[in-house]
Amino acid sequence: MTENLLNHRVEGPTSAPPLLLGPSLGTSYALWDQVAPELSISHRVVRWDLPGHGGSAAGLIGPGATVADLAGLVLTLADSLGIGRFAYAGVSLGGAVGLHLALHHPERVSSLAVVCSSADFNGAEPWRERARLVRAEGLAGLAESADSRWFTPGFTVPELVRDHRDADPAGYAACCDALAAFDLTDRLGDITVPVLAIAGREDPATPPAHLRRIADGVPGAALVEIPGASHLAPAERPEAVLAALRAHFAGAPADPESGTRPGAAQSGTGSGMRSGMRVRREVLGDAHVDRAQSRQTAFTARFQDFISRYAWGEIWTDPTLTRRERSMITMTALVAHGHHDELAMHVRAARRNGLTPEEIGAVLLQSAVYCGVPAANSAFAAAQRVLAEEENDAGA
């Protein structure tokens, strides 16, 4: 990683429209782990770490830093990746960066989602005091209270709490300085890009009133409130955040009756919205999915979205059948139709789902009875090649 760049992770096809995701103070880009893979079906997703957080160098900013400094680092990152205009979503401090970009660099931002954030983080002095505390004592004490500040009672994400504890105190304190100096309350009306404000209904740090102020202040902005979510909504209620972001970045119009966007309702959201890409990667493997995404074009994008959201997000996540059983059924169907390239892929998937070579052979033998011996003969040949490759790889 270049020391002058924010640490980042890029997911999704290079041909897709870019979407940048900003984190909150104390976390890393892991905050978006449950959301970014699903957004990468339709976007080139770039998530980044704040200075002193995750893999970003603390020295990228110093004492007295501003949100403008952070926004400049984000633009430098986008430039390094060849990204001109992008959609943006950010949580808390990451959302403040988005507001600054939308106000001062509207030519770069196509659409903005501000998540559990604010136009003014309760005044400067609490953040100056926190910066002084962290510079003097480090982050161990603050990390102990992370769960109560970030999540509803009984919920936690240990990886994010560990990120908080492991952050560089100097970088964290400089980010506190940036929050202390941030106030766009009187400039919200000058923002012209489409804005969605997403509030966690149980958020003590930036309560829904803060997001409502953004939605009321930015012309044409919409508001979504997520029940059961505190300050880190993408980690606590990823399916609800994903639904809201998908609707917003797809350009769905706001519902004039509720002020929210169609598809962003927070109750009854299907698990497929959240887990399609995750399950696809677990079953087929990262290498296969990465190859498929690298070949995606504007022409095939809707088909890839269909496969990830419905085949993997609805069918493969249905708990009625186990993944082992689904592998057996899928192999049988592919034998019947003579889809041998797909069969080879699903023999590999079957092994990932726990089937032994003997069990795969039994499935193909069963298929010989009901699908025909010639079809099963070709299927055995395809499966044998895959199993031999696997054996060779194991012995290498």
Short mmCIF file of C-alpha atoms in Angstrom, two decimals:
data_model
loop_
_atom_site.label_atom_id
_atom_site.label_comp_id
_atom_site.label_asym_id
_atom_site.label_seq_id
_atom_site.Cartn_x
_atom_site.Cartn_y
_atom_site.Cartn_z
CA MET A 1 0.00 0.00 0.00
CA THR A 2 1.36 3.43 -0.94
CA GLU A 3 2.06 5.37 2.26
CA ASN A 4 0.51 8.54 0.82
CA LEU A 5 -2.79 6.80 0.09
CA LEU A 6 -5.57 5.69 2.39
CA ASN A 7 -5.64 1.94 2.87
CA HIS A 8 -8.55 0.57 0.85
CA ARG A 9 -10.24 -2.46 -0.64
CA VAL A 10 -11.76 -2.61 -4.11
CA GLU A 11 -14.56 -5.06 -4.99
CA GLY A 12 -16.75 -5.54 -8.02
CA PRO A 13 -16.34 -5.24 -11.80
CA THR A 14 -14.12 -2.46 -13.11
CA SER A 15 -16.81 -1.61 -15.68
CA ALA A 16 -19.43 -0.90 -13.01
CA PRO A 17 -20.18 2.60 -11.65
CA PRO A 18 -17.89 3.42 -8.70
CA LEU A 19 -19.16 3.65 -5.13
CA LEU A 20 -16.96 4.81 -2.25
CA LEU A 21 -17.74 3.74 1.33
CA GLY A 22 -16.44 5.71 4.33
CA PRO A 23 -16.05 4.35 7.90
CA SER A 24 -16.82 5.80 11.30
CA LEU A 25 -14.31 6.95 13.90
CA GLY A 26 -12.68 3.98 15.61
CA THR A 27 -13.53 1.38 12.97
CA SER A 28 -11.97 0.15 9.73
CA TYR A 29 -13.47 -0.68 6.36
CA ALA A 30 -14.58 -3.92 8.02
CA LEU A 31 -17.61 -1.89 9.12
CA TRP A 32 -18.97 -2.58 5.62
CA ASP A 33 -18.21 -6.32 5.56
CA GLN A 34 -21.87 -7.35 5.49
CA VAL A 35 -22.91 -4.77 2.90
CA ALA A 36 -20.03 -4.10 0.49
CA PRO A 37 -19.95 -7.56 -1.16
CA GLU A 38 -23.64 -7.27 -2.07
CA LEU A 39 -23.20 -3.74 -3.42
CA SER A 40 -20.28 -5.00 -5.50
CA ILE A 41 -22.75 -6.92 -7.68
CA SER A 42 -23.73 -3.67 -9.37
CA HIS A 43 -20.92 -1.26 -8.38
CA ARG A 44 -17.16 -1.00 -8.25
CA VAL A 45 -16.99 -0.63 -4.48
CA VAL A 46 -14.03 1.11 -2.84
CA ARG A 47 -14.00 1.15 0.95
CA TRP A 48 -11.25 2.96 2.82
CA ASP A 49 -9.69 3.33 6.27
CA LEU A 50 -9.33 6.56 8.21
CA PRO A 51 -5.76 7.66 9.03
CA GLY A 52 -4.44 5.64 11.95
CA HIS A 53 -7.23 3.07 11.52
CA GLY A 54 -7.02 -0.33 9.84
CA GLY A 55 -4.14 -0.17 7.38
CA SER A 56 -3.95 3.62 6.87
CA ALA A 57 -0.91 5.48 8.15
CA ALA A 58 -1.59 7.83 11.06
CA GLY A 59 0.70 10.46 9.58
CA LEU A 60 -1.67 11.19 6.70
CA ILE A 61 -3.17 13.86 8.99
CA GLY A 62 -1.98 15.59 12.14
CA PRO A 63 -3.20 17.71 15.05
CA GLY A 64 -5.78 20.26 13.97
CA ALA A 65 -6.94 18.14 11.04
CA THR A 66 -10.24 18.94 9.36
CA VAL A 67 -12.88 17.01 7.47
CA ALA A 68 -11.64 18.89 4.40
CA ASP A 69 -8.25 17.18 4.90
CA LEU A 70 -9.94 13.78 4.99
CA ALA A 71 -12.02 14.62 1.91
CA GLY A 72 -8.81 15.56 0.11
CA LEU A 73 -7.34 12.15 0.92
CA VAL A 74 -10.47 10.47 -0.46
CA LEU A 75 -10.19 12.46 -3.71
CA THR A 76 -6.52 11.53 -3.98
CA LEU A 77 -7.46 7.88 -3.55
CA ALA A 78 -10.18 8.15 -6.22
CA ASP A 79 -7.73 9.83 -8.60
CA SER A 80 -5.16 7.05 -8.04
CA LEU A 81 -7.80 4.49 -9.06
CA GLY A 82 -8.83 6.42 -12.16
CA ILE A 83 -12.20 7.30 -10.66
CA GLY A 84 -13.68 10.64 -11.62
CA ARG A 85 -17.31 10.84 -10.55
CA PHE A 86 -18.59 8.43 -7.89
CA ALA A 87 -21.48 7.62 -5.59
CA TYR A 88 -20.63 7.81 -1.90
CA ALA A 89 -21.92 6.45 1.40
CA GLY A 90 -20.35 7.08 4.79
CA VAL A 91 -21.02 6.38 8.46
CA SER A 92 -20.58 9.08 11.14
CA LEU A 93 -17.22 10.77 10.35
CA GLY A 94 -17.29 9.00 6.99
CA GLY A 95 -20.69 10.60 6.40
CA ALA A 96 -19.29 14.02 7.28
CA VAL A 97 -16.65 13.49 4.62
CA GLY A 98 -19.46 12.76 2.17
CA LEU A 99 -21.30 15.96 3.07
CA HIS A 100 -18.11 17.98 2.57
CA LEU A 101 -17.51 16.36 -0.82
CA ALA A 102 -21.09 16.97 -1.93
CA LEU A 103 -20.90 20.63 -0.89
CA HIS A 104 -17.40 21.52 -2.11
CA HIS A 105 -16.87 19.02 -4.94
CA PRO A 106 -20.33 18.33 -6.42
CA GLU A 107 -18.74 17.58 -9.79
CA ARG A 108 -17.21 14.44 -8.23
CA VAL A 109 -20.23 13.10 -6.33
CA SER A 110 -23.15 11.62 -8.27
CA SER A 111 -25.20 10.60 -5.21
CA LEU A 112 -24.71 10.58 -1.45
CA ALA A 113 -25.95 8.47 1.46
CA VAL A 114 -25.22 9.81 4.96
CA VAL A 115 -25.49 7.03 7.56
CA CYS A 116 -25.75 7.67 11.32
CA SER A 117 -23.99 10.98 10.89
CA SER A 118 -24.58 14.69 11.40
CA ALA A 119 -24.00 18.18 10.06
CA ASP A 120 -22.66 19.14 13.52
CA PHE A 121 -21.44 16.55 16.03
CA ASN A 122 -22.70 18.20 19.23
CA GLY A 123 -20.16 21.01 19.35
CA ALA A 124 -16.40 21.21 19.46
CA GLU A 125 -15.45 20.86 23.12
CA PRO A 126 -16.42 17.16 23.70
CA TRP A 127 -14.23 16.18 20.74
CA ARG A 128 -11.33 18.36 21.85
CA GLU A 129 -11.55 16.75 25.27
CA ARG A 130 -11.61 13.26 23.75
CA ALA A 131 -8.58 14.12 21.61
CA ARG A 132 -6.69 15.28 24.72
CA LEU A 133 -7.67 12.10 26.58
CA VAL A 134 -6.56 9.79 23.77
CA ARG A 135 -3.25 11.58 23.30
CA ALA A 136 -2.58 11.23 27.03
CA GLU A 137 -3.95 7.76 27.79
CA GLY A 138 -4.41 5.86 24.51
CA LEU A 139 -7.54 4.04 23.37
CA ALA A 140 -7.92 1.12 25.77
CA GLY A 141 -10.39 2.93 28.02
CA LEU A 142 -12.57 4.18 25.17
CA ALA A 143 -12.61 0.75 23.57
CA GLU A 144 -14.12 -0.67 26.76
CA SER A 145 -17.25 1.45 26.20
CA ALA A 146 -17.45 0.87 22.44
CA ASP A 147 -20.37 -1.58 22.64
CA SER A 148 -22.61 0.84 24.52
CA ARG A 149 -21.78 3.70 22.13
CA TRP A 150 -22.07 1.69 18.94
CA PHE A 151 -24.66 -1.07 19.36
CA THR A 152 -27.97 -1.90 20.97
CA PRO A 153 -27.76 -3.89 24.25
CA GLY A 154 -26.60 -7.47 23.77
CA PHE A 155 -25.15 -6.92 20.29
CA THR A 156 -21.46 -6.59 19.42
CA VAL A 157 -19.00 -7.11 16.58
CA PRO A 158 -15.71 -8.12 18.23
CA GLU A 159 -13.67 -7.34 15.11
CA LEU A 160 -14.81 -3.72 15.14
CA VAL A 161 -14.15 -3.33 18.87
CA ARG A 162 -10.66 -4.71 18.23
CA ASP A 163 -10.21 -2.14 15.45
CA HIS A 164 -11.07 0.57 17.98
CA ARG A 165 -8.56 -0.74 20.51
CA ASP A 166 -5.81 -1.12 17.88
CA ALA A 167 -6.22 2.28 16.24
CA ASP A 168 -3.26 4.66 16.43
CA PRO A 169 -3.95 7.25 19.19
CA ALA A 170 -2.42 10.09 17.17
CA GLY A 171 -4.52 9.33 14.11
CA TYR A 172 -7.65 8.84 16.21
CA ALA A 173 -7.08 12.14 18.03
CA ALA A 174 -6.55 13.98 14.75
CA CYS A 175 -9.89 12.60 13.55
CA CYS A 176 -11.46 13.94 16.76
CA ASP A 177 -10.01 17.34 15.86
CA ALA A 178 -11.73 17.07 12.50
CA LEU A 179 -15.08 16.32 14.15
CA ALA A 180 -14.60 19.23 16.55
CA ALA A 181 -14.20 21.68 13.66
CA PHE A 182 -17.03 20.30 11.52
CA ASP A 183 -20.27 22.22 11.13
CA LEU A 184 -22.21 22.41 7.87
CA THR A 185 -25.57 23.17 9.44
CA ASP A 186 -25.92 26.49 7.64
CA ARG A 187 -24.70 25.10 4.31
CA LEU A 188 -27.01 22.11 3.86
CA GLY A 189 -29.25 24.07 1.51
CA ASP A 190 -26.31 24.53 -0.88
CA ILE A 191 -25.92 20.80 -1.49
CA THR A 192 -27.30 19.87 -4.90
CA VAL A 193 -26.53 16.14 -5.27
CA PRO A 194 -29.20 13.53 -4.40
CA VAL A 195 -28.95 12.74 -0.67
CA LEU A 196 -30.36 9.96 1.47
CA ALA A 197 -30.05 10.24 5.26
CA ILE A 198 -30.15 6.91 7.14
CA ALA A 199 -30.71 6.98 10.91
CA GLY A 200 -30.42 4.25 13.52
CA ARG A 201 -33.49 4.65 15.66
CA GLU A 202 -31.55 3.61 18.81
CA ASP A 203 -28.44 5.67 18.03
CA PRO A 204 -27.28 7.75 21.05
CA ALA A 205 -24.36 9.37 19.21
CA THR A 206 -26.22 10.81 16.22
CA PRO A 207 -29.93 10.35 17.02
CA PRO A 208 -32.55 10.39 14.26
CA ALA A 209 -33.05 14.13 14.81
CA HIS A 210 -29.57 14.73 13.41
CA LEU A 211 -30.39 12.85 10.20
CA ARG A 212 -33.79 14.50 10.01
CA ARG A 213 -32.04 17.87 10.08
CA ILE A 214 -29.92 16.80 7.09
CA ALA A 215 -32.96 15.51 5.20
CA ASP A 216 -34.88 18.71 5.93
CA GLY A 217 -31.94 20.95 5.05
CA VAL A 218 -30.79 19.42 1.76
CA PRO A 219 -33.23 20.12 -1.09
CA GLY A 220 -34.99 16.92 -2.19
CA ALA A 221 -33.25 14.70 0.38
CA ALA A 222 -34.97 11.64 1.83
CA LEU A 223 -34.82 10.01 5.26
CA VAL A 224 -34.90 6.36 6.34
CA GLU A 225 -35.02 5.35 10.01
CA ILE A 226 -33.91 1.83 10.86
CA PRO A 227 -35.47 0.27 13.97
CA GLY A 228 -33.21 -1.91 16.09
CA ALA A 229 -30.07 -0.12 14.92
CA SER A 230 -27.68 2.00 16.95
CA HIS A 231 -24.68 3.98 15.65
CA LEU A 232 -23.06 1.34 13.42
CA ALA A 233 -26.14 0.42 11.41
CA PRO A 234 -24.27 -1.33 8.54
CA ALA A 235 -22.89 -3.82 11.06
CA GLU A 236 -26.01 -4.24 13.20
CA ARG A 237 -28.73 -4.12 10.51
CA PRO A 238 -26.90 -4.76 7.24
CA GLU A 239 -29.96 -6.02 5.37
CA ALA A 240 -31.89 -2.82 6.08
CA VAL A 241 -28.97 -0.56 5.16
CA LEU A 242 -28.39 -2.54 1.99
CA ALA A 243 -32.02 -2.22 0.93
CA ALA A 244 -31.97 1.55 1.49
CA LEU A 245 -28.67 2.03 -0.35
CA ARG A 246 -29.73 -0.10 -3.30
CA ALA A 247 -32.91 1.89 -3.74
CA HIS A 248 -31.11 5.21 -3.42
CA PHE A 249 -28.23 4.45 -5.76
CA ALA A 250 -30.63 2.93 -8.30
CA GLY A 251 -32.37 6.30 -8.37
CA ALA A 252 -35.69 5.13 -6.95
CA PRO A 253 -37.96 8.13 -6.27
CA ALA A 254 -38.87 9.05 -2.72
CA ASP A 255 -42.27 8.00 -1.46
CA PRO A 256 -44.12 11.32 -1.04
CA GLU A 257 -46.26 9.88 1.75
CA SER A 258 -43.48 8.61 3.98
CA GLY A 259 -40.37 10.47 2.88
CA THR A 260 -38.59 7.14 2.42
CA ARG A 261 -37.67 5.33 -0.75
CA PRO A 262 -39.51 2.30 -2.13
CA GLY A 263 -37.73 -0.90 -1.21
CA ALA A 264 -36.20 0.69 1.89
CA ALA A 265 -38.81 -0.59 4.35
CA GLN A 266 -37.03 -2.01 7.33
CA SER A 267 -39.33 -4.88 8.28
CA GLY A 268 -39.56 -8.09 6.32
CA THR A 269 -36.41 -7.50 4.27
CA GLY A 270 -35.38 -10.79 2.70
CA SER A 271 -32.10 -12.40 3.70
CA GLY A 272 -31.25 -12.71 0.03
CA MET A 273 -30.75 -8.96 -0.18
CA ARG A 274 -27.90 -9.30 2.28
CA SER A 275 -26.30 -12.68 1.67
CA GLY A 276 -26.40 -13.48 -2.04
CA MET A 277 -22.80 -12.57 -2.82
CA ARG A 278 -21.54 -14.02 0.46
CA VAL A 279 -23.17 -17.40 -0.23
CA ARG A 280 -22.04 -17.35 -3.87
CA ARG A 281 -18.44 -16.89 -2.71
CA GLU A 282 -18.73 -19.56 0.00
CA VAL A 283 -20.07 -22.15 -2.45
CA LEU A 284 -18.15 -21.34 -5.66
CA GLY A 285 -15.00 -19.81 -4.17
CA ASP A 286 -13.52 -16.33 -4.38
CA ALA A 287 -11.42 -17.10 -7.45
CA HIS A 288 -14.43 -18.11 -9.55
CA VAL A 289 -16.57 -15.14 -8.45
CA ASP A 290 -13.70 -12.70 -8.98
CA ARG A 291 -13.25 -14.03 -12.52
CA ALA A 292 -16.97 -13.67 -13.20
CA GLN A 293 -16.97 -10.09 -11.92
CA SER A 294 -13.87 -9.19 -13.91
CA ARG A 295 -15.66 -10.30 -17.10
CA GLN A 296 -18.84 -8.40 -16.29
CA THR A 297 -19.88 -5.74 -18.79
CA ALA A 298 -22.76 -3.32 -18.95
CA PHE A 299 -24.50 -5.89 -21.16
CA THR A 300 -24.19 -8.73 -18.60
CA ALA A 301 -24.53 -6.66 -15.41
CA ARG A 302 -28.26 -7.25 -14.92
CA PHE A 303 -27.83 -11.00 -15.41
CA GLN A 304 -25.02 -11.10 -12.80
CA ASP A 305 -27.26 -9.13 -10.44
CA PHE A 306 -30.10 -11.61 -11.08
CA ILE A 307 -27.86 -14.61 -10.36
CA SER A 308 -26.41 -13.18 -7.15
CA ARG A 309 -29.64 -11.86 -5.71
CA TYR A 310 -32.07 -14.63 -6.62
CA ALA A 311 -30.20 -17.87 -7.36
CA TRP A 312 -27.74 -17.33 -4.50
CA GLY A 313 -29.61 -14.88 -2.30
CA GLU A 314 -33.02 -16.55 -2.36
CA ILE A 315 -32.67 -20.22 -3.39
CA TRP A 316 -29.29 -21.17 -1.94
CA THR A 317 -30.05 -19.39 1.35
CA ASP A 318 -33.37 -21.18 1.88
CA PRO A 319 -32.74 -23.36 4.97
CA THR A 320 -35.26 -26.03 3.89
CA LEU A 321 -32.45 -27.94 2.15
CA THR A 322 -28.82 -28.15 3.19
CA ARG A 323 -26.07 -27.03 0.85
CA ARG A 324 -25.02 -30.67 0.44
CA GLU A 325 -28.52 -31.52 -0.75
CA ARG A 326 -28.59 -28.54 -3.08
CA SER A 327 -25.28 -29.59 -4.60
CA MET A 328 -26.69 -33.06 -5.30
CA ILE A 329 -29.80 -31.64 -6.95
CA THR A 330 -27.81 -29.13 -8.98
CA MET A 331 -25.38 -31.73 -10.31
CA THR A 332 -28.28 -33.98 -11.33
CA ALA A 333 -30.01 -31.15 -13.20
CA LEU A 334 -26.78 -30.23 -15.01
CA VAL A 335 -26.22 -33.87 -16.03
CA ALA A 336 -29.76 -34.04 -17.41
CA HIS A 337 -29.26 -31.00 -19.60
CA GLY A 338 -25.68 -31.75 -20.63
CA HIS A 339 -24.22 -28.56 -19.14
CA HIS A 340 -20.80 -30.02 -18.51
CA ASP A 341 -18.86 -26.78 -17.95
CA GLU A 342 -21.37 -25.79 -15.28
CA LEU A 343 -21.21 -29.34 -13.92
CA ALA A 344 -17.45 -29.09 -13.44
CA MET A 345 -17.96 -25.84 -11.50
CA HIS A 346 -20.59 -27.47 -9.29
CA VAL A 347 -18.47 -30.56 -8.66
CA ARG A 348 -15.95 -28.15 -7.15
CA ALA A 349 -18.79 -26.52 -5.24
CA ALA A 350 -19.97 -29.90 -3.99
CA ARG A 351 -16.53 -30.58 -2.56
CA ARG A 352 -16.64 -27.19 -0.82
CA ASN A 353 -20.06 -28.16 0.54
CA GLY A 354 -18.63 -31.32 2.09
CA LEU A 355 -19.46 -34.08 -0.42
CA THR A 356 -16.85 -36.82 -0.80
CA PRO A 357 -15.73 -38.11 -4.22
CA GLU A 358 -17.66 -41.29 -3.45
CA GLU A 359 -20.86 -39.33 -2.82
CA ILE A 360 -20.41 -37.34 -6.02
CA GLY A 361 -19.94 -40.59 -7.90
CA ALA A 362 -23.13 -41.98 -6.35
CA VAL A 363 -25.06 -38.88 -7.51
CA LEU A 364 -23.78 -39.34 -11.07
CA LEU A 365 -24.60 -43.06 -10.99
CA GLN A 366 -28.14 -42.24 -9.87
CA SER A 367 -28.30 -39.74 -12.72
CA ALA A 368 -27.37 -42.47 -15.18
CA VAL A 369 -30.59 -44.30 -14.34
CA TYR A 370 -32.91 -41.31 -14.73
CA CYS A 371 -31.04 -39.04 -17.17
CA GLY A 372 -29.44 -41.62 -19.43
CA VAL A 373 -26.12 -43.44 -19.59
CA PRO A 374 -24.57 -41.20 -22.30
CA ALA A 375 -25.28 -38.10 -20.23
CA ALA A 376 -23.84 -39.71 -17.11
CA ASN A 377 -20.80 -40.95 -19.07
CA SER A 378 -19.90 -37.38 -20.04
CA ALA A 379 -20.64 -36.23 -16.50
CA PHE A 380 -18.27 -38.82 -15.00
CA ALA A 381 -15.54 -37.63 -17.37
CA ALA A 382 -16.03 -34.00 -16.33
CA ALA A 383 -16.16 -34.86 -12.63
CA GLN A 384 -13.08 -37.07 -12.87
CA ARG A 385 -11.09 -34.19 -14.36
CA VAL A 386 -12.09 -31.90 -11.49
CA LEU A 387 -11.31 -34.48 -8.79
CA ALA A 388 -7.96 -35.25 -10.40
CA GLU A 389 -7.11 -31.52 -10.42
CA GLU A 390 -8.03 -31.35 -6.75
CA GLU A 391 -5.82 -34.35 -5.93
CA ASN A 392 -2.91 -32.85 -7.88
CA ASP A 393 -3.32 -29.52 -6.08
CA ALA A 394 -3.33 -31.28 -2.71
CA GLY A 395 -0.10 -33.07 -3.57
CA ALA A 396 1.68 -30.01 -4.87
#
